[in-house]
Amino acid sequence: ANAPKPLDPLKLAANLTYLGRQGLINIGGLSVGYLSGRFHPQHFPDPPDKTEIYRPYKSWYCDDHLDDLLDNTGGGPDPLPASSPLRFGVDVLLTSEWPAFADIAKQPPPALPEALKSDPARVETLGSPAVGALVSGIATRYHFAGTEDVYYAMPPFRNKCHATRFYALGGCGNPHKEKSIKAFSIVPLAKMTTAQREKLREGAGPSPFSTEEAPAGDAPK
């Protein structure tokens, strides 16, 4: 009765954990939010399949998965309690897909990799609107994504509390030798002072994933 469900985090081996569809997990003191799968416009509005745990893994997520993650990380309509360590956001967000940019045709992301810039059709369909909404709602320090099989380190952009740095990584052993692994030393947001969190916004630009942004004064103290 206490066996973990297939969609729950499951430790497979030392330092190897299957996270599941979506959720939050604490890894070494860092708060990590995650959403797996891809955006499928036909299935996104559907409620979660209650029998999914007994069936082969579906490659798409739905609106309820997104809402649950937003609600649990302070990106939903109701604010988190003042005692919540997540009131300043999450340290890391993991998604399969890139976020969709607000207006990529008129304003391409800065320093976009040449492998993407040389393929206009690919650029026009780049990213998921659902992940774009997720990034706009969650104040995350770092966001890591794959699927495009290129390495991309985007300049930091302001979120509602501090700033986000987005990194895309290539697949392991990819033929173009794009970087697929990167090391970081991260101080948890919950252990940073207000001044340290505000300093993260220095030099950061506006978010390319949303048209509205909470002013710095609205950030939790």
JSON list of N, CA and C in Angstrom, two decimals, residues 66-114:
[
{"chain": "A", "resi": 66, "resn": "LEU", "atom": "N", "xyz": [0.26, 21.94, -14.82]},
{"chain": "A", "resi": 66, "resn": "LEU", "atom": "CA", "xyz": [0.87, 23.27, -14.78]},
{"chain": "A", "resi": 66, "resn": "LEU", "atom": "C", "xyz": [0.34, 24.06, -13.59]},
{"chain": "A", "resi": 67, "resn": "ASP", "atom": "N", "xyz": [-0.99, 24.05, -13.39]},
{"chain": "A", "resi": 67, "resn": "ASP", "atom": "CA", "xyz": [-1.60, 24.80, -12.30]},
{"chain": "A", "resi": 67, "resn": "ASP", "atom": "C", "xyz": [-1.11, 24.30, -10.94]},
{"chain": "A", "resi": 68, "resn": "ASP", "atom": "N", "xyz": [-0.98, 22.99, -10.78]},
{"chain": "A", "resi": 68, "resn": "ASP", "atom": "CA", "xyz": [-0.50, 22.44, -9.51]},
{"chain": "A", "resi": 68, "resn": "ASP", "atom": "C", "xyz": [0.90, 22.95, -9.19]},
{"chain": "A", "resi": 69, "resn": "LEU", "atom": "N", "xyz": [1.76, 22.96, -10.19]},
{"chain": "A", "resi": 69, "resn": "LEU", "atom": "CA", "xyz": [3.13, 23.41, -9.97]},
{"chain": "A", "resi": 69, "resn": "LEU", "atom": "C", "xyz": [3.17, 24.90, -9.67]},
{"chain": "A", "resi": 70, "resn": "LEU", "atom": "N", "xyz": [2.37, 25.70, -10.37]},
{"chain": "A", "resi": 70, "resn": "LEU", "atom": "CA", "xyz": [2.30, 27.13, -10.10]},
{"chain": "A", "resi": 70, "resn": "LEU", "atom": "C", "xyz": [1.78, 27.40, -8.70]},
{"chain": "A", "resi": 71, "resn": "ASP", "atom": "N", "xyz": [0.71, 26.71, -8.30]},
{"chain": "A", "resi": 71, "resn": "ASP", "atom": "CA", "xyz": [0.13, 26.91, -6.97]},
{"chain": "A", "resi": 71, "resn": "ASP", "atom": "C", "xyz": [1.12, 26.58, -5.86]},
{"chain": "A", "resi": 72, "resn": "ASN", "atom": "N", "xyz": [1.93, 25.56, -6.06]},
{"chain": "A", "resi": 72, "resn": "ASN", "atom": "CA", "xyz": [2.85, 25.10, -5.02]},
{"chain": "A", "resi": 72, "resn": "ASN", "atom": "C", "xyz": [4.15, 25.90, -4.97]},
{"chain": "A", "resi": 73, "resn": "THR", "atom": "N", "xyz": [4.36, 26.78, -5.94]},
{"chain": "A", "resi": 73, "resn": "THR", "atom": "CA", "xyz": [5.60, 27.55, -5.98]},
{"chain": "A", "resi": 73, "resn": "THR", "atom": "C", "xyz": [5.36, 29.06, -5.94]},
{"chain": "A", "resi": 74, "resn": "GLY", "atom": "N", "xyz": [4.15, 29.46, -5.59]},
{"chain": "A", "resi": 74, "resn": "GLY", "atom": "CA", "xyz": [3.87, 30.89, -5.48]},
{"chain": "A", "resi": 74, "resn": "GLY", "atom": "C", "xyz": [3.51, 31.56, -6.77]},
{"chain": "A", "resi": 75, "resn": "GLY", "atom": "N", "xyz": [3.28, 30.80, -7.83]},
{"chain": "A", "resi": 75, "resn": "GLY", "atom": "CA", "xyz": [2.92, 31.39, -9.11]},
{"chain": "A", "resi": 75, "resn": "GLY", "atom": "C", "xyz": [1.44, 31.37, -9.39]},
{"chain": "A", "resi": 76, "resn": "GLY", "atom": "N", "xyz": [0.66, 30.85, -8.45]},
{"chain": "A", "resi": 76, "resn": "GLY", "atom": "CA", "xyz": [-0.78, 30.77, -8.62]},
{"chain": "A", "resi": 76, "resn": "GLY", "atom": "C", "xyz": [-1.48, 32.02, -8.11]},
{"chain": "A", "resi": 77, "resn": "PRO", "atom": "N", "xyz": [-2.83, 32.01, -8.09]},
{"chain": "A", "resi": 77, "resn": "PRO", "atom": "CA", "xyz": [-3.58, 33.20, -7.66]},
{"chain": "A", "resi": 77, "resn": "PRO", "atom": "C", "xyz": [-3.47, 33.49, -6.17]},
{"chain": "A", "resi": 78, "resn": "ASP", "atom": "N", "xyz": [-3.17, 32.47, -5.36]},
{"chain": "A", "resi": 78, "resn": "ASP", "atom": "CA", "xyz": [-3.08, 32.66, -3.91]},
{"chain": "A", "resi": 78, "resn": "ASP", "atom": "C", "xyz": [-1.63, 32.73, -3.48]},
{"chain": "A", "resi": 79, "resn": "PRO", "atom": "N", "xyz": [-1.25, 33.77, -2.72]},
{"chain": "A", "resi": 79, "resn": "PRO", "atom": "CA", "xyz": [0.14, 33.88, -2.26]},
{"chain": "A", "resi": 79, "resn": "PRO", "atom": "C", "xyz": [0.49, 32.79, -1.26]},
{"chain": "A", "resi": 80, "resn": "LEU", "atom": "N", "xyz": [1.75, 32.42, -1.21]},
{"chain": "A", "resi": 80, "resn": "LEU", "atom": "CA", "xyz": [2.21, 31.46, -0.23]},
{"chain": "A", "resi": 80, "resn": "LEU", "atom": "C", "xyz": [2.29, 32.12, 1.14]},
{"chain": "A", "resi": 81, "resn": "PRO", "atom": "N", "xyz": [2.14, 31.37, 2.22]},
{"chain": "A", "resi": 81, "resn": "PRO", "atom": "CA", "xyz": [2.26, 31.96, 3.56]},
{"chain": "A", "resi": 81, "resn": "PRO", "atom": "C", "xyz": [3.65, 32.54, 3.79]},
{"chain": "A", "resi": 82, "resn": "ALA", "atom": "N", "xyz": [3.72, 33.52, 4.67]},
{"chain": "A", "resi": 82, "resn": "ALA", "atom": "CA", "xyz": [5.01, 34.19, 4.95]},
{"chain": "A", "resi": 82, "resn": "ALA", "atom": "C", "xyz": [6.04, 33.22, 5.50]},
{"chain": "A", "resi": 83, "resn": "SER", "atom": "N", "xyz": [5.59, 32.12, 6.08]},
{"chain": "A", "resi": 83, "resn": "SER", "atom": "CA", "xyz": [6.52, 31.15, 6.66]},
{"chain": "A", "resi": 83, "resn": "SER", "atom": "C", "xyz": [7.09, 30.18, 5.62]},
{"chain": "A", "resi": 84, "resn": "SER", "atom": "N", "xyz": [6.55, 30.22, 4.39]},
{"chain": "A", "resi": 84, "resn": "SER", "atom": "CA", "xyz": [6.99, 29.26, 3.38]},
{"chain": "A", "resi": 84, "resn": "SER", "atom": "C", "xyz": [8.38, 29.61, 2.86]},
{"chain": "A", "resi": 85, "resn": "PRO", "atom": "N", "xyz": [9.29, 28.63, 2.81]},
{"chain": "A", "resi": 85, "resn": "PRO", "atom": "CA", "xyz": [10.62, 28.90, 2.24]},
{"chain": "A", "resi": 85, "resn": "PRO", "atom": "C", "xyz": [10.58, 29.17, 0.74]},
{"chain": "A", "resi": 86, "resn": "LEU", "atom": "N", "xyz": [9.43, 28.89, 0.10]},
{"chain": "A", "resi": 86, "resn": "LEU", "atom": "CA", "xyz": [9.30, 29.10, -1.34]},
{"chain": "A", "resi": 86, "resn": "LEU", "atom": "C", "xyz": [8.74, 30.46, -1.69]},
{"chain": "A", "resi": 87, "resn": "ARG", "atom": "N", "xyz": [8.51, 31.31, -0.68]},
{"chain": "A", "resi": 87, "resn": "ARG", "atom": "CA", "xyz": [7.92, 32.63, -0.97]},
{"chain": "A", "resi": 87, "resn": "ARG", "atom": "C", "xyz": [8.85, 33.49, -1.81]},
{"chain": "A", "resi": 88, "resn": "PHE", "atom": "N", "xyz": [10.13, 33.14, -1.85]},
{"chain": "A", "resi": 88, "resn": "PHE", "atom": "CA", "xyz": [11.09, 33.87, -2.70]},
{"chain": "A", "resi": 88, "resn": "PHE", "atom": "C", "xyz": [11.30, 33.18, -4.04]},
{"chain": "A", "resi": 89, "resn": "GLY", "atom": "N", "xyz": [10.60, 32.08, -4.27]},
{"chain": "A", "resi": 89, "resn": "GLY", "atom": "CA", "xyz": [10.75, 31.34, -5.51]},
{"chain": "A", "resi": 89, "resn": "GLY", "atom": "C", "xyz": [11.48, 30.03, -5.30]},
{"chain": "A", "resi": 90, "resn": "VAL", "atom": "N", "xyz": [11.84, 29.38, -6.40]},
{"chain": "A", "resi": 90, "resn": "VAL", "atom": "CA", "xyz": [12.57, 28.11, -6.33]},
{"chain": "A", "resi": 90, "resn": "VAL", "atom": "C", "xyz": [13.98, 28.32, -6.87]},
{"chain": "A", "resi": 91, "resn": "ASP", "atom": "N", "xyz": [14.88, 27.49, -6.40]},
{"chain": "A", "resi": 91, "resn": "ASP", "atom": "CA", "xyz": [16.28, 27.62, -6.82]},
{"chain": "A", "resi": 91, "resn": "ASP", "atom": "C", "xyz": [16.48, 27.15, -8.26]},
{"chain": "A", "resi": 92, "resn": "VAL", "atom": "N", "xyz": [15.82, 26.06, -8.62]},
{"chain": "A", "resi": 92, "resn": "VAL", "atom": "CA", "xyz": [16.02, 25.45, -9.93]},
{"chain": "A", "resi": 92, "resn": "VAL", "atom": "C", "xyz": [14.68, 24.99, -10.51]},
{"chain": "A", "resi": 93, "resn": "LEU", "atom": "N", "xyz": [14.48, 25.23, -11.79]},
{"chain": "A", "resi": 93, "resn": "LEU", "atom": "CA", "xyz": [13.34, 24.70, -12.53]},
{"chain": "A", "resi": 93, "resn": "LEU", "atom": "C", "xyz": [13.86, 23.82, -13.65]},
{"chain": "A", "resi": 94, "resn": "LEU", "atom": "N", "xyz": [13.33, 22.61, -13.75]},
{"chain": "A", "resi": 94, "resn": "LEU", "atom": "CA", "xyz": [13.72, 21.66, -14.80]},
{"chain": "A", "resi": 94, "resn": "LEU", "atom": "C", "xyz": [12.52, 21.39, -15.70]},
{"chain": "A", "resi": 95, "resn": "THR", "atom": "N", "xyz": [12.69, 21.59, -16.99]},
{"chain": "A", "resi": 95, "resn": "THR", "atom": "CA", "xyz": [11.64, 21.24, -17.96]},
{"chain": "A", "resi": 95, "resn": "THR", "atom": "C", "xyz": [12.27, 20.55, -19.16]},
{"chain": "A", "resi": 96, "resn": "SER", "atom": "N", "xyz": [11.47, 19.76, -19.83]},
{"chain": "A", "resi": 96, "resn": "SER", "atom": "CA", "xyz": [11.97, 19.15, -21.07]},
{"chain": "A", "resi": 96, "resn": "SER", "atom": "C", "xyz": [12.12, 20.21, -22.15]},
{"chain": "A", "resi": 97, "resn": "GLU", "atom": "N", "xyz": [11.10, 21.07, -22.25]},
{"chain": "A", "resi": 97, "resn": "GLU", "atom": "CA", "xyz": [11.03, 22.05, -23.34]},
{"chain": "A", "resi": 97, "resn": "GLU", "atom": "C", "xyz": [11.58, 23.42, -22.94]},
{"chain": "A", "resi": 98, "resn": "TRP", "atom": "N", "xyz": [11.95, 24.17, -23.95]},
{"chain": "A", "resi": 98, "resn": "TRP", "atom": "CA", "xyz": [12.23, 25.60, -23.77]},
{"chain": "A", "resi": 98, "resn": "TRP", "atom": "C", "xyz": [10.90, 26.32, -23.57]},
{"chain": "A", "resi": 99, "resn": "PRO", "atom": "N", "xyz": [10.94, 27.50, -22.95]},
{"chain": "A", "resi": 99, "resn": "PRO", "atom": "CA", "xyz": [9.74, 28.33, -22.92]},
{"chain": "A", "resi": 99, "resn": "PRO", "atom": "C", "xyz": [9.53, 28.99, -24.29]},
{"chain": "A", "resi": 100, "resn": "ALA", "atom": "N", "xyz": [8.29, 29.27, -24.64]},
{"chain": "A", "resi": 100, "resn": "ALA", "atom": "CA", "xyz": [8.01, 30.04, -25.86]},
{"chain": "A", "resi": 100, "resn": "ALA", "atom": "C", "xyz": [8.27, 31.51, -25.57]},
{"chain": "A", "resi": 101, "resn": "PHE", "atom": "N", "xyz": [8.93, 32.19, -26.49]},
{"chain": "A", "resi": 101, "resn": "PHE", "atom": "CA", "xyz": [9.24, 33.60, -26.31]},
{"chain": "A", "resi": 101, "resn": "PHE", "atom": "C", "xyz": [8.03, 34.45, -26.71]},
{"chain": "A", "resi": 102, "resn": "ALA", "atom": "N", "xyz": [7.92, 35.64, -26.10]},
{"chain": "A", "resi": 102, "resn": "ALA", "atom": "CA", "xyz": [6.74, 36.48, -26.29]},
{"chain": "A", "resi": 102, "resn": "ALA", "atom": "C", "xyz": [6.53, 36.86, -27.76]},
{"chain": "A", "resi": 103, "resn": "ASP", "atom": "N", "xyz": [7.57, 37.31, -28.43]},
{"chain": "A", "resi": 103, "resn": "ASP", "atom": "CA", "xyz": [7.45, 37.72, -29.84]},
{"chain": "A", "resi": 103, "resn": "ASP", "atom": "C", "xyz": [8.76, 37.43, -30.54]},
{"chain": "A", "resi": 104, "resn": "ILE", "atom": "N", "xyz": [9.00, 36.16, -30.79]},
{"chain": "A", "resi": 104, "resn": "ILE", "atom": "CA", "xyz": [10.30, 35.73, -31.30]},
{"chain": "A", "resi": 104, "resn": "ILE", "atom": "C", "xyz": [10.55, 36.21, -32.72]},
{"chain": "A", "resi": 105, "resn": "ALA", "atom": "N", "xyz": [9.48, 36.45, -33.50]},
{"chain": "A", "resi": 105, "resn": "ALA", "atom": "CA", "xyz": [9.66, 36.90, -34.88]},
{"chain": "A", "resi": 105, "resn": "ALA", "atom": "C", "xyz": [10.20, 38.33, -34.93]},
{"chain": "A", "resi": 106, "resn": "LYS", "atom": "N", "xyz": [9.68, 39.21, -34.07]},
{"chain": "A", "resi": 106, "resn": "LYS", "atom": "CA", "xyz": [10.10, 40.61, -34.06]},
{"chain": "A", "resi": 106, "resn": "LYS", "atom": "C", "xyz": [11.32, 40.84, -33.18]},
{"chain": "A", "resi": 107, "resn": "GLN", "atom": "N", "xyz": [11.44, 40.06, -32.13]},
{"chain": "A", "resi": 107, "resn": "GLN", "atom": "CA", "xyz": [12.54, 40.27, -31.19]},
{"chain": "A", "resi": 107, "resn": "GLN", "atom": "C", "xyz": [13.14, 38.92, -30.79]},
{"chain": "A", "resi": 108, "resn": "PRO", "atom": "N", "xyz": [14.04, 38.38, -31.61]},
{"chain": "A", "resi": 108, "resn": "PRO", "atom": "CA", "xyz": [14.67, 37.09, -31.28]},
{"chain": "A", "resi": 108, "resn": "PRO", "atom": "C", "xyz": [15.46, 37.19, -29.97]},
{"chain": "A", "resi": 109, "resn": "PRO", "atom": "N", "xyz": [15.57, 36.11, -29.24]},
{"chain": "A", "resi": 109, "resn": "PRO", "atom": "CA", "xyz": [16.35, 36.11, -28.01]},
{"chain": "A", "resi": 109, "resn": "PRO", "atom": "C", "xyz": [17.79, 36.50, -28.28]},
{"chain": "A", "resi": 110, "resn": "PRO", "atom": "N", "xyz": [18.45, 37.17, -27.34]},
{"chain": "A", "resi": 110, "resn": "PRO", "atom": "CA", "xyz": [19.84, 37.57, -27.55]},
{"chain": "A", "resi": 110, "resn": "PRO", "atom": "C", "xyz": [20.77, 36.37, -27.65]},
{"chain": "A", "resi": 111, "resn": "ALA", "atom": "N", "xyz": [21.73, 36.49, -28.53]},
{"chain": "A", "resi": 111, "resn": "ALA", "atom": "CA", "xyz": [22.80, 35.48, -28.67]},
{"chain": "A", "resi": 111, "resn": "ALA", "atom": "C", "xyz": [22.26, 34.08, -28.91]},
{"chain": "A", "resi": 112, "resn": "LEU", "atom": "N", "xyz": [21.20, 33.97, -29.72]},
{"chain": "A", "resi": 112, "resn": "LEU", "atom": "CA", "xyz": [20.64, 32.67, -30.03]},
{"chain": "A", "resi": 112, "resn": "LEU", "atom": "C", "xyz": [21.67, 31.84, -30.79]},
{"chain": "A", "resi": 113, "resn": "PRO", "atom": "N", "xyz": [21.82, 30.55, -30.48]},
{"chain": "A", "resi": 113, "resn": "PRO", "atom": "CA", "xyz": [22.83, 29.73, -31.16]},
{"chain": "A", "resi": 113, "resn": "PRO", "atom": "C", "xyz": [22.65, 29.73, -32.67]},
{"chain": "A", "resi": 114, "resn": "GLU", "atom": "N", "xyz": [23.75, 29.68, -33.38]},
{"chain": "A", "resi": 114, "resn": "GLU", "atom": "CA", "xyz": [23.72, 29.71, -34.84]},
{"chain": "A", "resi": 114, "resn": "GLU", "atom": "C", "xyz": [22.90, 28.56, -35.42]}
]
